[in-house]
mmCIF file of C-alpha atoms in Angstrom:
data_model
loop_
_atom_site.group_PDB
_atom_site.id
_atom_site.type_symbol
_atom_site.label_atom_id
_atom_site.label_comp_id
_atom_site.label_asym_id
_atom_site.label_seq_id
_atom_site.Cartn_x
_atom_site.Cartn_y
_atom_site.Cartn_z
ATOM 1 C CA VAL A 20 -90.466 -54.244 -65.549
ATOM 2 C CA ARG A 21 -90.108 -52.726 -68.980
ATOM 3 C CA ARG A 22 -93.307 -54.466 -69.964
ATOM 4 C CA LEU A 23 -95.041 -51.689 -68.077
ATOM 5 C CA ALA A 24 -94.172 -49.292 -70.807
ATOM 6 C CA GLY A 25 -94.485 -45.570 -71.206
ATOM 7 C CA ALA A 26 -96.044 -43.512 -68.501
ATOM 8 C CA ALA A 27 -96.744 -46.555 -66.416
ATOM 9 C CA LEU A 28 -93.126 -47.626 -66.229
ATOM 10 C CA ALA A 29 -92.591 -48.620 -62.653
ATOM 11 C CA LEU A 30 -89.337 -49.559 -61.033
ATOM 12 C CA LEU A 31 -89.108 -50.786 -57.497
ATOM 13 C CA LEU A 32 -85.790 -50.320 -55.830
ATOM 14 C CA LEU A 33 -85.430 -52.524 -52.825
ATOM 15 C CA THR A 34 -84.353 -50.150 -50.170
ATOM 16 C CA GLY A 35 -85.568 -50.614 -46.671
ATOM 17 C CA CYS A 36 -85.292 -53.932 -44.945
ATOM 18 C CA SER A 37 -86.429 -54.840 -41.505
ATOM 19 C CA GLY A 38 -83.317 -54.504 -39.412
ATOM 20 C CA ALA A 39 -82.141 -52.029 -42.015
ATOM 21 C CA GLY A 40 -79.609 -50.503 -39.653
ATOM 22 C CA GLU A 41 -77.314 -53.379 -40.505
ATOM 23 C CA ASP A 42 -77.758 -53.002 -44.237
ATOM 24 C CA ALA A 43 -77.766 -49.274 -44.705
ATOM 25 C CA PRO A 44 -74.478 -47.689 -45.774
ATOM 26 C CA PRO A 45 -72.772 -45.985 -42.859
ATOM 27 C CA ASP A 46 -73.123 -42.531 -44.347
ATOM 28 C CA ALA A 47 -76.673 -42.955 -45.592
ATOM 29 C CA ALA A 48 -79.215 -40.485 -44.366
ATOM 30 C CA PRO A 49 -81.728 -41.865 -41.907
ATOM 31 C CA THR A 50 -85.305 -41.128 -42.801
ATOM 32 C CA SER A 51 -87.508 -39.612 -40.228
ATOM 33 C CA SER A 52 -90.359 -41.836 -41.332
ATOM 34 C CA PRO A 53 -89.247 -44.803 -43.425
ATOM 35 C CA ALA A 54 -92.766 -46.191 -43.477
ATOM 36 C CA ALA A 55 -94.445 -43.120 -44.868
ATOM 37 C CA ASP A 56 -98.175 -43.145 -45.266
ATOM 38 C CA ALA A 57 -99.200 -44.616 -48.637
ATOM 39 C CA ASP A 58 -102.013 -42.106 -49.121
ATOM 40 C CA ASP A 59 -99.620 -39.201 -48.607
ATOM 41 C CA LEU A 60 -97.184 -40.700 -51.082
ATOM 42 C CA THR A 61 -99.933 -41.189 -53.640
ATOM 43 C CA ALA A 62 -101.004 -37.581 -53.235
ATOM 44 C CA GLU A 63 -97.389 -36.515 -53.642
ATOM 45 C CA LEU A 64 -97.072 -38.483 -56.871
ATOM 46 C CA LEU A 65 -100.303 -37.123 -58.332
ATOM 47 C CA ALA A 66 -99.665 -33.550 -57.267
ATOM 48 C CA PRO A 67 -99.037 -30.954 -59.965
ATOM 49 C CA GLU A 68 -95.427 -30.570 -60.953
ATOM 50 C CA PRO A 69 -93.684 -28.052 -58.739
ATOM 51 C CA LEU A 70 -93.065 -24.873 -60.624
ATOM 52 C CA GLU A 71 -90.947 -23.137 -58.030
ATOM 53 C CA ALA A 72 -87.250 -23.549 -58.643
ATOM 54 C CA VAL A 73 -85.065 -23.677 -55.560
ATOM 55 C CA ALA A 74 -82.022 -22.715 -57.655
ATOM 56 C CA THR A 75 -81.382 -21.782 -61.277
ATOM 57 C CA THR A 76 -78.526 -21.269 -63.705
ATOM 58 C CA THR A 77 -78.123 -20.601 -67.405
ATOM 59 C CA GLY A 78 -75.487 -21.801 -69.818
ATOM 60 C CA ARG A 79 -74.723 -23.402 -73.158
ATOM 61 C CA LEU A 80 -75.848 -26.914 -74.051
ATOM 62 C CA PRO A 81 -73.927 -28.603 -76.886
ATOM 63 C CA TYR A 82 -76.079 -29.453 -79.843
ATOM 64 C CA GLY A 83 -75.308 -31.010 -83.193
ATOM 65 C CA THR A 84 -71.757 -30.971 -84.472
ATOM 66 C CA GLY A 85 -69.960 -28.223 -82.632
ATOM 67 C CA GLY A 86 -72.899 -25.945 -81.986
ATOM 68 C CA ASP A 87 -74.723 -25.119 -78.795
ATOM 69 C CA VAL A 88 -77.888 -23.485 -77.531
ATOM 70 C CA GLU A 89 -78.611 -21.213 -74.580
ATOM 71 C CA VAL A 90 -80.641 -23.028 -71.915
ATOM 72 C CA ALA A 91 -81.681 -22.602 -68.311
ATOM 73 C CA VAL A 92 -81.655 -25.259 -65.602
ATOM 74 C CA ASP A 93 -84.095 -25.006 -62.702
ATOM 75 C CA VAL A 94 -83.506 -27.387 -59.829
ATOM 76 C CA LEU A 95 -86.893 -28.196 -58.340
ATOM 77 C CA GLU A 96 -85.866 -30.617 -55.631
ATOM 78 C CA VAL A 97 -82.982 -32.641 -54.242
ATOM 79 C CA ARG A 98 -84.658 -35.046 -51.829
ATOM 80 C CA ALA A 99 -82.524 -37.315 -49.665
ATOM 81 C CA GLY A 100 -83.920 -40.709 -48.738
ATOM 82 C CA ARG A 101 -82.391 -43.471 -46.683
ATOM 83 C CA ASP A 102 -80.995 -45.354 -49.677
ATOM 84 C CA SER A 103 -81.430 -43.016 -52.624
ATOM 85 C CA THR A 104 -81.585 -39.377 -53.631
ATOM 86 C CA ALA A 105 -84.316 -38.033 -55.900
ATOM 87 C CA LEU A 106 -83.397 -35.163 -58.225
ATOM 88 C CA ARG A 107 -86.084 -33.229 -60.074
ATOM 89 C CA TRP A 108 -85.012 -30.478 -62.414
ATOM 90 C CA ARG A 109 -86.287 -28.603 -65.422
ATOM 91 C CA LEU A 110 -84.504 -27.922 -68.684
ATOM 92 C CA ARG A 111 -85.866 -24.931 -70.594
ATOM 93 C CA SER A 112 -84.947 -22.467 -73.239
ATOM 94 C CA ALA A 113 -83.252 -19.404 -71.795
ATOM 95 C CA GLY A 114 -85.190 -17.215 -74.201
ATOM 96 C CA ALA A 115 -88.690 -17.014 -75.598
ATOM 97 C CA GLU A 116 -87.975 -19.333 -78.506
ATOM 98 C CA GLN A 117 -87.986 -23.101 -78.550
ATOM 99 C CA VAL A 118 -84.507 -24.582 -78.942
ATOM 100 C CA ASP A 119 -83.198 -27.976 -80.004
ATOM 101 C CA SER A 120 -81.939 -29.922 -77.013
ATOM 102 C CA TYR A 121 -81.510 -33.474 -78.313
ATOM 103 C CA THR A 122 -77.918 -33.847 -77.215
ATOM 104 C CA ASN A 123 -75.934 -36.841 -76.063
ATOM 105 C CA ALA A 124 -73.705 -34.655 -73.901
ATOM 106 C CA LEU A 125 -75.606 -35.750 -70.790
ATOM 107 C CA SER A 126 -75.193 -39.455 -71.544
ATOM 108 C CA ARG A 127 -72.883 -41.880 -73.353
ATOM 109 C CA ASP A 128 -72.952 -44.353 -76.237
ATOM 110 C CA LEU A 129 -75.710 -42.444 -78.069
ATOM 111 C CA LEU A 130 -78.187 -43.397 -75.356
ATOM 112 C CA PHE A 131 -79.619 -39.861 -75.214
ATOM 113 C CA ASP A 132 -80.648 -40.141 -71.575
ATOM 114 C CA THR A 133 -79.458 -37.921 -68.708
ATOM 115 C CA ARG A 134 -77.231 -40.367 -66.826
ATOM 116 C CA ARG A 135 -74.290 -37.958 -66.598
ATOM 117 C CA VAL A 136 -76.276 -35.485 -64.520
ATOM 118 C CA ALA A 137 -74.858 -35.547 -61.005
ATOM 119 C CA VAL A 138 -75.102 -34.220 -57.501
ATOM 120 C CA GLN A 139 -71.739 -33.126 -56.147
ATOM 121 C CA VAL A 140 -70.995 -33.331 -52.452
ATOM 122 C CA ASP A 141 -67.740 -33.691 -50.497
ATOM 123 C CA GLY A 142 -65.697 -34.032 -53.688
ATOM 124 C CA ARG A 143 -67.819 -36.899 -54.963
ATOM 125 C CA LEU A 144 -70.169 -36.969 -57.918
ATOM 126 C CA LEU A 145 -73.275 -39.077 -57.361
ATOM 127 C CA ARG A 146 -74.595 -39.922 -60.804
ATOM 128 C CA ALA A 147 -77.930 -41.374 -61.858
ATOM 129 C CA SER A 148 -78.293 -45.008 -60.964
ATOM 130 C CA THR A 149 -78.413 -47.326 -63.958
ATOM 131 C CA TYR A 150 -79.456 -50.919 -64.485
ATOM 132 C CA ASP A 151 -78.290 -53.857 -66.532
ATOM 133 C CA VAL A 152 -80.417 -55.005 -69.441
ATOM 134 C CA PRO A 153 -80.701 -58.635 -70.577
ATOM 135 C CA GLY A 154 -78.218 -60.072 -73.010
ATOM 136 C CA GLY A 155 -75.015 -59.056 -71.284
ATOM 137 C CA LEU A 156 -75.172 -55.572 -72.787
ATOM 138 C CA GLY A 157 -74.380 -53.827 -69.518
ATOM 139 C CA ASP A 158 -76.142 -50.936 -67.856
ATOM 140 C CA LEU A 159 -77.994 -49.475 -70.806
ATOM 141 C CA GLY A 160 -81.008 -48.726 -68.627
ATOM 142 C CA CYS A 161 -81.105 -45.581 -66.521
ATOM 143 C CA LEU A 162 -83.204 -44.410 -63.602
ATOM 144 C CA CYS A 163 -83.269 -41.027 -65.232
ATOM 145 C CA SER A 164 -85.217 -39.173 -67.895
ATOM 146 C CA ARG A 165 -84.432 -39.187 -71.564
ATOM 147 C CA VAL A 166 -83.209 -35.901 -72.892
ATOM 148 C CA PRO A 167 -86.018 -33.942 -74.588
ATOM 149 C CA SER A 168 -85.657 -33.212 -78.287
ATOM 150 C CA LYS A 169 -86.742 -29.588 -77.924
ATOM 151 C CA VAL A 170 -87.493 -27.278 -75.017
ATOM 152 C CA GLY A 171 -89.324 -24.007 -74.921
ATOM 153 C CA PRO A 172 -89.486 -21.314 -72.239
ATOM 154 C CA ASP A 173 -91.776 -23.514 -70.093
ATOM 155 C CA GLY A 174 -89.277 -26.336 -70.262
ATOM 156 C CA LYS A 175 -89.514 -29.998 -69.440
ATOM 157 C CA VAL A 176 -89.290 -31.566 -65.967
ATOM 158 C CA LEU A 177 -86.694 -34.338 -65.727
ATOM 159 C CA VAL A 178 -85.843 -36.735 -62.913
ATOM 160 C CA ALA A 179 -83.018 -38.947 -61.762
ATOM 161 C CA LEU A 180 -82.532 -41.359 -58.889
ATOM 162 C CA LEU A 181 -79.039 -41.147 -57.404
ATOM 163 C CA PRO A 182 -77.106 -42.917 -54.625
ATOM 164 C CA ALA A 183 -77.783 -41.797 -51.067
ATOM 165 C CA LEU A 184 -76.343 -38.545 -49.786
ATOM 166 C CA PRO A 185 -74.277 -38.407 -46.615
ATOM 167 C CA ALA A 186 -76.448 -37.763 -43.572
ATOM 168 C CA THR A 187 -74.647 -34.472 -42.987
ATOM 169 C CA ALA A 188 -75.337 -33.016 -46.442
ATOM 170 C CA ARG A 189 -77.494 -29.914 -46.257
ATOM 171 C CA ALA A 190 -76.664 -28.372 -49.641
ATOM 172 C CA VAL A 191 -75.189 -29.764 -52.846
ATOM 173 C CA ASP A 192 -74.160 -28.665 -56.322
ATOM 174 C CA VAL A 193 -76.175 -30.081 -59.212
ATOM 175 C CA VAL A 194 -73.891 -30.710 -62.189
ATOM 176 C CA VAL A 195 -75.800 -30.984 -65.448
ATOM 177 C CA LEU A 196 -72.737 -30.261 -67.568
ATOM 178 C CA PRO A 197 -69.341 -29.695 -65.912
ATOM 179 C CA GLY A 198 -68.086 -26.152 -66.294
ATOM 180 C CA SER A 199 -71.170 -24.991 -68.141
ATOM 181 C CA LEU A 200 -74.374 -25.905 -66.364
ATOM 182 C CA VAL A 201 -73.720 -26.201 -62.645
ATOM 183 C CA VAL A 202 -76.298 -25.130 -60.075
ATOM 184 C CA GLU A 203 -74.516 -24.386 -56.831
ATOM 185 C CA ASP A 204 -75.589 -24.595 -53.212
ATOM 186 C CA VAL A 205 -78.932 -26.312 -53.719
ATOM 187 C CA PRO A 206 -80.680 -27.039 -50.415
ATOM 188 C CA VAL A 207 -81.422 -30.691 -49.636
ATOM 189 C CA THR A 208 -84.823 -31.777 -48.396
ATOM 190 C CA ARG A 209 -85.287 -35.040 -46.539
ATOM 191 C CA SER A 210 -88.044 -37.611 -46.679
ATOM 192 C CA VAL B 20 -97.350 -57.249 -62.160
ATOM 193 C CA LEU B 21 -93.965 -57.268 -60.557
ATOM 194 C CA PRO B 22 -91.922 -60.131 -59.134
ATOM 195 C CA PRO B 23 -92.348 -60.888 -55.433
ATOM 196 C CA LEU B 24 -90.275 -58.826 -53.035
ATOM 197 C CA PRO B 25 -87.835 -60.435 -50.627
ATOM 198 C CA ASP B 26 -89.454 -61.131 -47.261
ATOM 199 C CA ASP B 27 -87.250 -58.713 -45.330
ATOM 200 C CA VAL B 28 -88.038 -55.646 -47.446
ATOM 201 C CA ASP B 29 -90.346 -53.173 -45.739
ATOM 202 C CA THR B 30 -89.899 -50.092 -47.942
ATOM 203 C CA VAL B 31 -89.053 -49.511 -51.597
ATOM 204 C CA ASP B 32 -88.233 -46.542 -53.815
ATOM 205 C CA VAL B 33 -90.579 -46.299 -56.786
ATOM 206 C CA ARG B 34 -90.199 -44.741 -60.195
ATOM 207 C CA LEU B 35 -93.528 -44.340 -61.934
ATOM 208 C CA GLY B 36 -93.143 -42.536 -65.223
ATOM 209 C CA GLU B 37 -91.367 -39.302 -64.354
ATOM 210 C CA GLY B 38 -92.354 -39.528 -60.696
ATOM 211 C CA LEU B 39 -89.965 -40.648 -57.964
ATOM 212 C CA LEU B 40 -91.057 -41.690 -54.507
ATOM 213 C CA LEU B 41 -88.671 -42.642 -51.735
ATOM 214 C CA GLY B 42 -89.457 -44.896 -48.799
ATOM 215 C CA VAL B 43 -92.811 -46.312 -49.911
ATOM 216 C CA PRO B 44 -94.044 -48.854 -47.348
ATOM 217 C CA VAL B 45 -94.620 -52.441 -48.455
ATOM 218 C CA GLY B 46 -97.962 -53.909 -47.461
ATOM 219 C CA GLU B 47 -99.053 -57.495 -47.207
ATOM 220 C CA GLY B 48 -101.928 -59.397 -48.755
ATOM 221 C CA ALA B 49 -104.163 -58.674 -51.704
ATOM 222 C CA LEU B 50 -104.390 -55.138 -53.046
ATOM 223 C CA ALA B 51 -107.529 -53.213 -52.204
ATOM 224 C CA PRO B 52 -109.344 -51.579 -55.143
ATOM 225 C CA ALA B 53 -108.393 -47.942 -55.516
ATOM 226 C CA VAL B 54 -111.478 -47.015 -57.564
ATOM 227 C CA ASP B 55 -115.087 -48.079 -57.679
ATOM 228 C CA ALA B 56 -115.166 -49.773 -61.074
ATOM 229 C CA PRO B 57 -116.035 -53.184 -62.430
ATOM 230 C CA SER B 58 -113.108 -55.519 -62.623
ATOM 231 C CA VAL B 59 -111.285 -55.910 -65.900
ATOM 232 C CA PRO B 60 -111.419 -59.386 -67.446
ATOM 233 C CA LEU B 61 -108.057 -61.044 -67.430
ATOM 234 C CA GLY B 62 -106.205 -60.163 -70.620
ATOM 235 C CA ASP B 63 -108.316 -57.126 -71.457
ATOM 236 C CA GLY B 64 -106.505 -54.676 -69.234
ATOM 237 C CA TRP B 65 -103.592 -52.425 -69.977
ATOM 238 C CA PRO B 66 -100.718 -52.962 -69.776
ATOM 239 C CA ALA B 67 -100.912 -56.551 -70.896
ATOM 240 C CA LEU B 68 -100.117 -59.132 -68.274
ATOM 241 C CA PRO B 69 -96.964 -61.140 -68.866
ATOM 242 C CA ASP B 70 -97.367 -64.733 -69.885
ATOM 243 C CA VAL B 71 -97.366 -67.294 -67.090
ATOM 244 C CA ALA B 72 -93.836 -68.515 -67.737
ATOM 245 C CA THR B 73 -92.452 -64.982 -67.517
ATOM 246 C CA ALA B 74 -94.483 -64.163 -64.458
ATOM 247 C CA ARG B 75 -93.069 -67.212 -62.702
ATOM 248 C CA ASP B 76 -89.498 -66.174 -63.455
ATOM 249 C CA PRO B 77 -88.572 -63.103 -61.401
ATOM 250 C CA ALA B 78 -85.205 -62.916 -63.132
ATOM 251 C CA ALA B 79 -86.990 -62.058 -66.355
ATOM 252 C CA GLN B 80 -88.269 -58.832 -64.849
ATOM 253 C CA VAL B 81 -85.606 -57.881 -62.329
ATOM 254 C CA ARG B 82 -82.828 -55.578 -63.506
ATOM 255 C CA PRO B 83 -79.610 -55.414 -61.487
ATOM 256 C CA LEU B 84 -79.177 -51.891 -60.158
ATOM 257 C CA VAL B 85 -75.886 -50.059 -60.624
ATOM 258 C CA ARG B 86 -74.875 -47.219 -58.314
ATOM 259 C CA ASN B 87 -72.470 -44.774 -59.931
ATOM 260 C CA VAL B 88 -70.123 -42.599 -57.887
ATOM 261 C CA GLU B 89 -67.068 -40.674 -59.064
ATOM 262 C CA GLU B 90 -64.269 -38.809 -57.337
ATOM 263 C CA PRO B 91 -62.806 -36.722 -60.179
ATOM 264 C CA GLU B 92 -59.831 -35.269 -58.308
ATOM 265 C CA ARG B 93 -58.708 -38.741 -57.296
ATOM 266 C CA GLY B 94 -59.414 -40.238 -60.704
ATOM 267 C CA LEU B 95 -61.785 -42.841 -59.251
ATOM 268 C CA ARG B 96 -65.052 -44.073 -60.773
ATOM 269 C CA THR B 97 -67.049 -46.750 -58.965
ATOM 270 C CA GLN B 98 -69.889 -48.890 -60.265
ATOM 271 C CA GLU B 99 -71.482 -50.979 -57.533
ATOM 272 C CA ARG B 100 -73.978 -53.775 -58.103
ATOM 273 C CA ALA B 101 -75.557 -55.957 -55.420
ATOM 274 C CA ASP B 102 -72.854 -58.589 -55.727
ATOM 275 C CA GLU B 103 -69.961 -56.899 -57.534
ATOM 276 C CA VAL B 104 -67.939 -53.696 -57.533
ATOM 277 C CA ALA B 105 -65.859 -52.220 -60.348
ATOM 278 C CA GLU B 106 -63.432 -49.462 -59.353
ATOM 279 C CA SER B 107 -61.859 -47.708 -62.325
ATOM 280 C CA LEU B 108 -58.660 -45.799 -61.604
ATOM 281 C CA ALA B 109 -57.541 -43.158 -64.082
ATOM 282 C CA THR B 110 -54.066 -44.072 -65.280
ATOM 283 C CA ASP B 111 -53.319 -40.337 -65.594
ATOM 284 C CA VAL B 112 -53.267 -40.365 -61.783
ATOM 285 C CA LEU B 113 -51.304 -43.609 -61.433
ATOM 286 C CA PHE B 114 -48.682 -43.403 -64.198
ATOM 287 C CA ALA B 115 -46.727 -40.984 -66.336
ATOM 288 C CA VAL B 116 -47.500 -40.973 -70.066
ATOM 289 C CA ASP B 117 -46.428 -44.228 -71.742
ATOM 290 C CA SER B 118 -45.069 -45.534 -68.440
ATOM 291 C CA ALA B 119 -45.971 -48.596 -66.398
ATOM 292 C CA GLU B 120 -44.053 -47.377 -63.365
ATOM 293 C CA LEU B 121 -46.378 -46.233 -60.604
ATOM 294 C CA ASP B 122 -46.138 -42.611 -59.480
ATOM 295 C CA PRO B 123 -45.520 -42.116 -55.771
ATOM 296 C CA ALA B 124 -48.947 -40.499 -55.500
ATOM 297 C CA ALA B 125 -50.538 -43.718 -56.694
ATOM 298 C CA GLN B 126 -49.624 -45.521 -53.494
ATOM 299 C CA ALA B 127 -52.194 -43.637 -51.430
ATOM 300 C CA VAL B 128 -55.011 -44.357 -53.890
ATOM 301 C CA LEU B 129 -54.071 -48.022 -54.194
ATOM 302 C CA GLY B 130 -53.772 -48.288 -50.426
ATOM 303 C CA GLU B 131 -57.393 -47.248 -50.103
ATOM 304 C CA VAL B 132 -58.442 -49.704 -52.801
ATOM 305 C CA ALA B 133 -56.602 -52.448 -50.950
ATOM 306 C CA ALA B 134 -58.369 -51.537 -47.727
ATOM 307 C CA ARG B 135 -61.722 -51.904 -49.436
ATOM 308 C CA LEU B 136 -60.631 -55.256 -50.893
ATOM 309 C CA ARG B 137 -59.689 -56.523 -47.435
ATOM 310 C CA GLU B 138 -63.000 -55.354 -46.041
ATOM 311 C CA ARG B 139 -65.408 -56.311 -48.808
ATOM 312 C CA ALA B 140 -63.969 -58.574 -51.499
ATOM 313 C CA THR B 141 -64.439 -62.257 -52.098
ATOM 314 C CA GLY B 142 -63.354 -64.590 -54.876
ATOM 315 C CA THR B 143 -60.776 -63.714 -57.493
ATOM 316 C CA VAL B 144 -60.109 -60.019 -57.994
ATOM 317 C CA GLN B 145 -59.689 -59.005 -61.628
ATOM 318 C CA VAL B 146 -57.258 -56.167 -62.386
ATOM 319 C CA VAL B 147 -57.758 -55.037 -65.981
ATOM 320 C CA GLY B 148 -55.700 -52.419 -67.813
ATOM 321 C CA HIS B 149 -57.091 -50.280 -70.639
ATOM 322 C CA THR B 150 -55.629 -47.579 -72.870
ATOM 323 C CA ASP B 151 -57.094 -45.030 -75.231
ATOM 324 C CA GLY B 152 -56.850 -45.518 -78.975
ATOM 325 C CA THR B 153 -53.790 -43.358 -79.458
ATOM 326 C CA GLY B 154 -50.796 -45.270 -80.784
ATOM 327 C CA GLU B 155 -50.275 -48.762 -82.088
ATOM 328 C CA THR B 156 -52.674 -51.498 -81.024
ATOM 329 C CA ALA B 157 -49.890 -53.924 -80.086
ATOM 330 C CA TYR B 158 -48.134 -51.286 -78.002
ATOM 331 C CA ASN B 159 -51.358 -50.385 -76.209
ATOM 332 C CA GLN B 160 -51.997 -54.018 -75.430
ATOM 333 C CA GLN B 161 -48.526 -54.364 -73.935
ATOM 334 C CA LEU B 162 -48.838 -51.120 -71.955
ATOM 335 C CA SER B 163 -52.238 -52.027 -70.516
ATOM 336 C CA GLN B 164 -50.946 -55.422 -69.401
ATOM 337 C CA ALA B 165 -47.866 -53.904 -67.786
ATOM 338 C CA ARG B 166 -49.950 -51.319 -65.940
ATOM 339 C CA ALA B 167 -52.396 -53.959 -64.712
ATOM 340 C CA ASP B 168 -49.445 -56.029 -63.483
ATOM 341 C CA ALA B 169 -48.026 -53.039 -61.596
ATOM 342 C CA VAL B 170 -51.341 -52.309 -59.873
ATOM 343 C CA ALA B 171 -51.927 -55.974 -59.053
ATOM 344 C CA GLN B 172 -48.475 -56.246 -57.497
ATOM 345 C CA VAL B 173 -49.242 -53.437 -55.058
ATOM 346 C CA LEU B 174 -52.673 -54.807 -54.236
ATOM 347 C CA ARG B 175 -51.315 -58.324 -53.664
ATOM 348 C CA ALA B 176 -48.862 -57.004 -51.119
ATOM 349 C CA ALA B 177 -51.474 -54.875 -49.373
ATOM 350 C CA ALA B 178 -54.269 -57.449 -49.418
ATOM 351 C CA PRO B 179 -52.561 -60.794 -48.888
ATOM 352 C CA GLY B 180 -54.765 -63.829 -49.089
ATOM 353 C CA LEU B 181 -56.844 -62.527 -51.950
ATOM 354 C CA ALA B 182 -56.448 -64.070 -55.389
ATOM 355 C CA LEU B 183 -55.735 -61.486 -58.080
ATOM 356 C CA GLU B 184 -55.544 -61.880 -61.837
ATOM 357 C CA ALA B 185 -54.102 -59.139 -64.022
ATOM 358 C CA SER B 186 -54.889 -58.687 -67.693
ATOM 359 C CA GLY B 187 -54.615 -56.046 -70.390
ATOM 360 C CA ARG B 188 -57.270 -55.174 -72.931
ATOM 361 C CA GLY B 189 -55.413 -52.394 -74.751
ATOM 362 C CA GLU B 190 -57.757 -50.029 -76.571
ATOM 363 C CA SER B 191 -60.419 -52.660 -77.271
ATOM 364 C CA GLU B 192 -62.958 -51.681 -74.580
ATOM 365 C CA PRO B 193 -63.483 -47.925 -74.547
ATOM 366 C CA VAL B 194 -66.066 -46.496 -72.155
ATOM 367 C CA ALA B 195 -66.180 -43.027 -73.690
ATOM 368 C CA ASP B 196 -65.790 -41.183 -76.976
ATOM 369 C CA ASP B 197 -62.163 -41.653 -77.960
ATOM 370 C CA SER B 198 -62.291 -38.709 -80.366
ATOM 371 C CA THR B 199 -62.289 -36.198 -77.509
ATOM 372 C CA GLU B 200 -59.589 -35.555 -74.904
ATOM 373 C CA GLU B 201 -62.113 -36.006 -72.101
ATOM 374 C CA GLY B 202 -63.201 -39.333 -73.541
ATOM 375 C CA ARG B 203 -59.648 -40.571 -74.006
ATOM 376 C CA ALA B 204 -58.859 -39.696 -70.386
ATOM 377 C CA LEU B 205 -61.802 -41.838 -69.259
ATOM 378 C CA ASN B 206 -60.655 -44.703 -71.459
ATOM 379 C CA ARG B 207 -57.156 -44.712 -69.931
ATOM 380 C CA ARG B 208 -57.824 -46.721 -66.805
ATOM 381 C CA VAL B 209 -57.110 -49.750 -64.676
ATOM 382 C CA THR B 210 -60.290 -51.365 -63.401
ATOM 383 C CA VAL B 211 -60.378 -53.482 -60.258
ATOM 384 C CA VAL B 212 -63.397 -55.796 -60.238
ATOM 385 C CA TYR B 213 -64.304 -57.831 -57.179
ATOM 386 C CA GLY B 214 -67.219 -59.795 -55.793
ATOM 387 C CA LEU B 215 -68.837 -58.550 -52.617
ATOM 388 C CA ARG B 216 -68.858 -60.658 -49.493
ATOM 389 C CA GLU B 217 -72.343 -61.264 -48.117
ATOM 390 C CA ASP B 218 -71.485 -59.308 -44.992
ATOM 391 C CA ALA B 219 -69.997 -56.389 -46.937
#
């Protein structure tokens, strides 16, 4: 899959199976239309990035050795699917100036992705799904964005694919950084 | 060009660049052209097609997915693949400092782990103890082994019939930055790894 590099990186996550009722986790959210129309989905993918935030917070993002910068987090969408949850959010400078944001605080092992970003519901943290890379190196791949090196007041839209939400979840907390950048009570939309 | 999908898959989730789409239907047959343009000669397109040997080997392009869920208050971190689960239990919840004697509160957590083993596990269950890097290496090795043994003993009693192997890795396999307190807490753990039954 990684041969389709850059903007064309495509990952297929096998989700729905015929007779999926047997395979779906018991608390997974049913989709109202699992076989959505392909044209609608294409239009959704090609649509301009949503600019409206459904919830926002500001806080400090660690940067460098012991320093931090003031940033804002806009949650654009938490969309619940049958087998996965799509999170779209924007990281931006809280002020008018561009700030350095190339931190590993949202990841591990100097991977500089955003795998530690989570959706919190019912006392559980659903983190970005990851994937194993060849060579027995473990789950170095992530179904999430890399952290941007700098962000300005317009920010950068980031995404993550997470495990499925419980069918009863109507609102969640989005935890970018525990205790510092937590967006509370974000409404959930459903596919 | 992606590997063929299993026959019983009728929808997929797609990541395309920074776009995410859930529940995309899977069609059958050849793809219809999306634009009115002359075809691209084989090999001249972008991205480059994989070589034939790679294209014939789905394993070369399929990456096992890992679902990551944590329950911080219970000290539980779960990584689930299609055929294997690793449940990491924070030893701060199970044991007192420098002790391999289980706290009473640990019984409830281990009881739930045992229930999942009975319901889902197959093959030999690995119970692996880990410490942070504080203290002597030999002591940490001994402590991690003793803690793994204590957890395995409870699980054996609660999930009879399953084969369990306990081992200690000391401080040799950290999963987080051991220079911070948060990282050390993540490194202090007992991980229960088990294969998933096909019906699980």
